[in-house]
């Protein structure tokens, strides 16, 4: 099933999600399937569970946009273990539609996470994948990409969003 994407302003996006302790269950498998489906429907390359209203440390990533199944990644209870180099580029978030900002990130990033069966793995990604590891792991700790931009730009963005909320254009 396709879940609607929770938008900025909902507190679920700004608190640390709960760890996942049960693996290999039909419920988890179904939930992961729904997360991929919701991500593709929203045309994203990554989706974190809080973005569909579940405060659990689960994220899915596919930087191939559904083109290459081997690039589908499940990150459960992820932590970033290594960040090397630098990249600067535009970043957006499905929960903050209509906005994009330049964000400095590491260029080579290693994440340690569990898969659907609970097996711990490490994976290193570069460029877009590195950015996705950082962006999605941030989500699971209640951090949005706008915490990485200047306070001035962030305030401006929040003001525009408030305006849209008042006009009923943000829900
Ligand atoms: Zn996001």
PDB file of C-alpha atoms and ligand atoms in Angstrom:
ATOM      1  CA  UNK A   1       0.000   0.000   0.000  1.00  0.00           C
ATOM      2  CA  UNK A   2       1.052   3.554  -0.630  1.00  0.00           C
ATOM      3  CA  UNK A   3       1.245   5.726   2.470  1.00  0.00           C
ATOM      4  CA  UNK A   4       0.850   9.490   2.303  1.00  0.00           C
ATOM      5  CA  UNK A   5       4.056  11.416   3.097  1.00  0.00           C
ATOM      6  CA  UNK A   6       4.098  13.304   6.396  1.00  0.00           C
ATOM      7  CA  UNK A   7       5.085  16.931   5.945  1.00  0.00           C
ATOM      8  CA  UNK A   8       7.353  19.240   7.897  1.00  0.00           C
ATOM      9  CA  UNK A   9       5.587  20.485  11.020  1.00  0.00           C
ATOM     10  CA  UNK A  10       4.523  17.023  12.178  1.00  0.00           C
ATOM     11  CA  UNK A  11       6.470  16.232  15.389  1.00  0.00           C
ATOM     12  CA  UNK A  12       7.112  12.636  14.251  1.00  0.00           C
ATOM     13  CA  UNK A  13       9.750  14.062  11.881  1.00  0.00           C
ATOM     14  CA  UNK A  14      11.704  15.753  14.648  1.00  0.00           C
ATOM     15  CA  UNK A  15      12.106  13.067  17.267  1.00  0.00           C
ATOM     16  CA  UNK A  16      14.401  10.077  17.416  1.00  0.00           C
ATOM     17  CA  UNK A  17      12.662   6.961  16.142  1.00  0.00           C
ATOM     18  CA  UNK A  18      12.534   3.716  18.137  1.00  0.00           C
ATOM     19  CA  UNK A  19      14.988   0.898  17.476  1.00  0.00           C
ATOM     20  CA  UNK A  20      13.683  -2.152  15.661  1.00  0.00           C
ATOM     21  CA  UNK A  21      14.026  -5.336  17.710  1.00  0.00           C
ATOM     22  CA  UNK A  22      12.005  -7.893  15.738  1.00  0.00           C
ATOM     23  CA  UNK A  23      13.211  -9.172  12.399  1.00  0.00           C
ATOM     24  CA  UNK A  24      12.182 -11.686   9.794  1.00  0.00           C
ATOM     25  CA  UNK A  25       8.476 -11.229  10.504  1.00  0.00           C
ATOM     26  CA  UNK A  26       5.795 -11.057   7.799  1.00  0.00           C
ATOM     27  CA  UNK A  27       4.784  -7.656   9.248  1.00  0.00           C
ATOM     28  CA  UNK A  28       8.259  -6.225   8.715  1.00  0.00           C
ATOM     29  CA  UNK A  29       8.489  -7.674   5.189  1.00  0.00           C
ATOM     30  CA  UNK A  30       5.120  -6.150   4.294  1.00  0.00           C
ATOM     31  CA  UNK A  31       6.088  -2.826   5.832  1.00  0.00           C
ATOM     32  CA  UNK A  32       9.329  -2.709   3.806  1.00  0.00           C
ATOM     33  CA  UNK A  33       7.407  -3.534   0.632  1.00  0.00           C
ATOM     34  CA  UNK A  34       4.999  -0.679   1.410  1.00  0.00           C
ATOM     35  CA  UNK A  35       7.907   1.681   2.104  1.00  0.00           C
ATOM     36  CA  UNK A  36       9.454   0.996  -1.312  1.00  0.00           C
ATOM     37  CA  UNK A  37       6.062   1.368  -2.963  1.00  0.00           C
ATOM     38  CA  UNK A  38       5.437   4.676  -1.158  1.00  0.00           C
ATOM     39  CA  UNK A  39       8.922   5.937  -2.043  1.00  0.00           C
ATOM     40  CA  UNK A  40       8.541   5.130  -5.753  1.00  0.00           C
ATOM     41  CA  UNK A  41       5.059   6.678  -5.809  1.00  0.00           C
ATOM     42  CA  UNK A  42       6.510   9.883  -4.350  1.00  0.00           C
ATOM     43  CA  UNK A  43       9.455   9.742  -6.795  1.00  0.00           C
ATOM     44  CA  UNK A  44      12.047   9.742  -4.032  1.00  0.00           C
ATOM     45  CA  UNK A  45      15.403   7.953  -3.853  1.00  0.00           C
ATOM     46  CA  UNK A  46      15.062   7.416  -0.107  1.00  0.00           C
ATOM     47  CA  UNK A  47      12.328   7.219   2.502  1.00  0.00           C
ATOM     48  CA  UNK A  48      12.468   6.982   6.285  1.00  0.00           C
ATOM     49  CA  UNK A  49       9.658   5.398   8.324  1.00  0.00           C
ATOM     50  CA  UNK A  50       8.846   8.627  10.251  1.00  0.00           C
ATOM     51  CA  UNK A  51       7.999  10.177   6.866  1.00  0.00           C
ATOM     52  CA  UNK A  52       5.002   7.866   6.663  1.00  0.00           C
ATOM     53  CA  UNK A  53       4.170   8.349  10.330  1.00  0.00           C
ATOM     54  CA  UNK A  54       5.986   5.389  11.922  1.00  0.00           C
ATOM     55  CA  UNK A  55       8.570   6.286  14.539  1.00  0.00           C
ATOM     56  CA  UNK A  56      10.828   3.298  13.823  1.00  0.00           C
ATOM     57  CA  UNK A  57      14.469   3.202  12.735  1.00  0.00           C
ATOM     58  CA  UNK A  58      13.808   1.952   9.214  1.00  0.00           C
ATOM     59  CA  UNK A  59      14.778   3.557   5.910  1.00  0.00           C
ATOM     60  CA  UNK A  60      14.771   2.406   2.310  1.00  0.00           C
ATOM     61  CA  UNK A  61      16.963   3.732  -0.483  1.00  0.00           C
ATOM     62  CA  UNK A  62      17.108   3.180  -4.223  1.00  0.00           C
ATOM     63  CA  UNK A  63      19.238   5.683  -6.098  1.00  0.00           C
ATOM     64  CA  UNK A  64      18.419   3.890  -9.385  1.00  0.00           C
ATOM     65  CA  UNK A  65      14.739   4.986  -9.097  1.00  0.00           C
ATOM     66  CA  UNK A  66      13.523   1.413  -9.460  1.00  0.00           C
ATOM     67  CA  UNK A  67      15.696   0.704 -12.515  1.00  0.00           C
ATOM     68  CA  UNK A  68      18.066  -1.788 -10.875  1.00  0.00           C
ATOM     69  CA  UNK A  69      16.641  -4.097  -8.168  1.00  0.00           C
ATOM     70  CA  UNK A  70      20.136  -4.822  -6.792  1.00  0.00           C
ATOM     71  CA  UNK A  71      20.328  -1.187  -5.698  1.00  0.00           C
ATOM     72  CA  UNK A  72      17.367  -1.494  -3.340  1.00  0.00           C
ATOM     73  CA  UNK A  73      18.696  -1.019   0.174  1.00  0.00           C
ATOM     74  CA  UNK A  74      17.043  -1.579   3.529  1.00  0.00           C
ATOM     75  CA  UNK A  75      18.594   0.252   6.464  1.00  0.00           C
ATOM     76  CA  UNK A  76      17.357  -0.799   9.886  1.00  0.00           C
ATOM     77  CA  UNK A  77      18.860   0.769  13.024  1.00  0.00           C
ATOM     78  CA  UNK A  78      21.564   2.421  10.893  1.00  0.00           C
ATOM     79  CA  UNK A  79      24.549   4.348  12.164  1.00  0.00           C
ATOM     80  CA  UNK A  80      27.096   6.282  10.144  1.00  0.00           C
ATOM     81  CA  UNK A  81      30.534   4.831  10.836  1.00  0.00           C
ATOM     82  CA  UNK A  82      32.748   6.779   8.429  1.00  0.00           C
ATOM     83  CA  UNK A  83      32.549   9.993   6.444  1.00  0.00           C
ATOM     84  CA  UNK A  84      35.289  11.036   4.032  1.00  0.00           C
ATOM     85  CA  UNK A  85      35.709  13.850   1.547  1.00  0.00           C
ATOM     86  CA  UNK A  86      33.247  16.583   0.741  1.00  0.00           C
ATOM     87  CA  UNK A  87      30.517  17.255  -1.766  1.00  0.00           C
ATOM     88  CA  UNK A  88      28.185  20.156  -2.202  1.00  0.00           C
ATOM     89  CA  UNK A  89      24.932  19.885  -4.048  1.00  0.00           C
ATOM     90  CA  UNK A  90      21.209  20.476  -4.011  1.00  0.00           C
ATOM     91  CA  UNK A  91      19.190  18.457  -1.598  1.00  0.00           C
ATOM     92  CA  UNK A  92      15.464  18.160  -1.084  1.00  0.00           C
ATOM     93  CA  UNK A  93      13.136  16.086   1.048  1.00  0.00           C
ATOM     94  CA  UNK A  94       9.769  14.483   0.308  1.00  0.00           C
ATOM     95  CA  UNK A  95       8.533  15.924   3.620  1.00  0.00           C
ATOM     96  CA  UNK A  96       9.451  19.461   2.548  1.00  0.00           C
ATOM     97  CA  UNK A  97       8.086  19.534  -1.011  1.00  0.00           C
ATOM     98  CA  UNK A  98       8.833  22.471  -3.262  1.00  0.00           C
ATOM     99  CA  UNK A  99      12.116  23.391  -1.603  1.00  0.00           C
ATOM    100  CA  UNK A 100      15.714  22.518  -2.437  1.00  0.00           C
ATOM    101  CA  UNK A 101      18.900  23.904  -0.935  1.00  0.00           C
ATOM    102  CA  UNK A 102      22.645  23.502  -1.318  1.00  0.00           C
ATOM    103  CA  UNK A 103      23.901  21.159   1.389  1.00  0.00           C
ATOM    104  CA  UNK A 104      27.506  20.194   2.144  1.00  0.00           C
ATOM    105  CA  UNK A 105      27.876  16.483   2.830  1.00  0.00           C
ATOM    106  CA  UNK A 106      30.597  13.867   2.944  1.00  0.00           C
ATOM    107  CA  UNK A 107      31.385  12.305  -0.429  1.00  0.00           C
ATOM    108  CA  UNK A 108      32.243   8.787   0.758  1.00  0.00           C
ATOM    109  CA  UNK A 109      30.069   7.460   3.561  1.00  0.00           C
ATOM    110  CA  UNK A 110      29.965   4.090   5.304  1.00  0.00           C
ATOM    111  CA  UNK A 111      26.799   3.032   7.071  1.00  0.00           C
ATOM    112  CA  UNK A 112      26.357   0.073   9.423  1.00  0.00           C
ATOM    113  CA  UNK A 113      22.819  -1.249   9.515  1.00  0.00           C
ATOM    114  CA  UNK A 114      20.680  -4.359   9.794  1.00  0.00           C
ATOM    115  CA  UNK A 115      18.751  -5.897   6.927  1.00  0.00           C
ATOM    116  CA  UNK A 116      15.193  -7.319   7.021  1.00  0.00           C
ATOM    117  CA  UNK A 117      16.503 -10.496   8.674  1.00  0.00           C
ATOM    118  CA  UNK A 118      18.486  -8.603  11.295  1.00  0.00           C
ATOM    119  CA  UNK A 119      21.889  -9.343   9.749  1.00  0.00           C
ATOM    120  CA  UNK A 120      24.355  -6.530  10.388  1.00  0.00           C
ATOM    121  CA  UNK A 121      26.123  -5.227   7.291  1.00  0.00           C
ATOM    122  CA  UNK A 122      28.280  -2.284   6.303  1.00  0.00           C
ATOM    123  CA  UNK A 123      28.087  -0.494   3.004  1.00  0.00           C
ATOM    124  CA  UNK A 124      30.051   2.390   1.579  1.00  0.00           C
ATOM    125  CA  UNK A 125      28.423   4.729  -0.882  1.00  0.00           C
ATOM    126  CA  UNK A 126      29.686   7.707  -2.821  1.00  0.00           C
ATOM    127  CA  UNK A 127      28.087  10.859  -4.181  1.00  0.00           C
ATOM    128  CA  UNK A 128      24.272  10.495  -4.309  1.00  0.00           C
ATOM    129  CA  UNK A 129      24.280   7.255  -2.304  1.00  0.00           C
ATOM    130  CA  UNK A 130      26.538   8.827   0.348  1.00  0.00           C
ATOM    131  CA  UNK A 131      24.126  11.750   0.551  1.00  0.00           C
ATOM    132  CA  UNK A 132      21.159   9.381   0.860  1.00  0.00           C
ATOM    133  CA  UNK A 133      22.835   7.439   3.707  1.00  0.00           C
ATOM    134  CA  UNK A 134      23.344  10.687   5.629  1.00  0.00           C
ATOM    135  CA  UNK A 135      19.928  12.180   4.823  1.00  0.00           C
ATOM    136  CA  UNK A 136      17.943   9.036   5.730  1.00  0.00           C
ATOM    137  CA  UNK A 137      19.963   8.209   8.862  1.00  0.00           C
ATOM    138  CA  UNK A 138      19.449  11.822   9.985  1.00  0.00           C
ATOM    139  CA  UNK A 139      15.673  11.324   9.610  1.00  0.00           C
ATOM    140  CA  UNK A 140      15.764   8.409  12.063  1.00  0.00           C
ATOM    141  CA  UNK A 141      17.331  10.690  14.668  1.00  0.00           C
ATOM    142  CA  UNK A 142      14.796  13.458  14.075  1.00  0.00           C
ATOM    143  CA  UNK A 143      17.123  15.629  12.013  1.00  0.00           C
ATOM    144  CA  UNK A 144      16.040  17.201   8.736  1.00  0.00           C
ATOM    145  CA  UNK A 145      18.408  18.413   6.020  1.00  0.00           C
ATOM    146  CA  UNK A 146      17.470  22.002   6.827  1.00  0.00           C
ATOM    147  CA  UNK A 147      19.517  21.682  10.033  1.00  0.00           C
ATOM    148  CA  UNK A 148      22.537  21.693   7.688  1.00  0.00           C
ATOM    149  CA  UNK A 149      21.750  25.017   5.986  1.00  0.00           C
ATOM    150  CA  UNK A 150      22.210  28.537   7.322  1.00  0.00           C
ATOM    151  CA  UNK A 151      19.829  29.805  10.005  1.00  0.00           C
ATOM    152  CA  UNK A 152      18.839  32.632   7.678  1.00  0.00           C
ATOM    153  CA  UNK A 153      17.795  30.302   4.845  1.00  0.00           C
ATOM    154  CA  UNK A 154      16.086  27.990   7.298  1.00  0.00           C
ATOM    155  CA  UNK A 155      14.036  30.811   8.849  1.00  0.00           C
ATOM    156  CA  UNK A 156      13.015  32.030   5.412  1.00  0.00           C
ATOM    157  CA  UNK A 157      11.905  28.543   4.459  1.00  0.00           C
ATOM    158  CA  UNK A 158       9.959  28.091   7.701  1.00  0.00           C
ATOM    159  CA  UNK A 159       8.227  31.406   7.156  1.00  0.00           C
ATOM    160  CA  UNK A 160       7.122  30.381   3.652  1.00  0.00           C
ATOM    161  CA  UNK A 161       5.870  27.064   4.998  1.00  0.00           C
ATOM    162  CA  UNK A 162       3.900  28.811   7.789  1.00  0.00           C
ATOM    163  CA  UNK A 163       2.258  30.961   5.159  1.00  0.00           C
ATOM    164  CA  UNK A 164       1.284  27.873   3.163  1.00  0.00           C
ATOM    165  CA  UNK A 165      -0.019  26.199   6.326  1.00  0.00           C
ATOM    166  CA  UNK A 166      -2.235  29.196   7.038  1.00  0.00           C
ATOM    167  CA  UNK A 167      -3.500  29.139   3.463  1.00  0.00           C
ATOM    168  CA  UNK A 168      -4.277  25.440   3.797  1.00  0.00           C
ATOM    169  CA  UNK A 169      -1.696  24.536   1.163  1.00  0.00           C
ATOM    170  CA  UNK A 170       0.439  22.396   3.449  1.00  0.00           C
ATOM    171  CA  UNK A 171      -1.055  19.250   4.925  1.00  0.00           C
TER     172      UNK A 171
HETATM  173 ZN1  LIG B   1      14.024  13.543   3.707  1.00  0.00          ZN
END
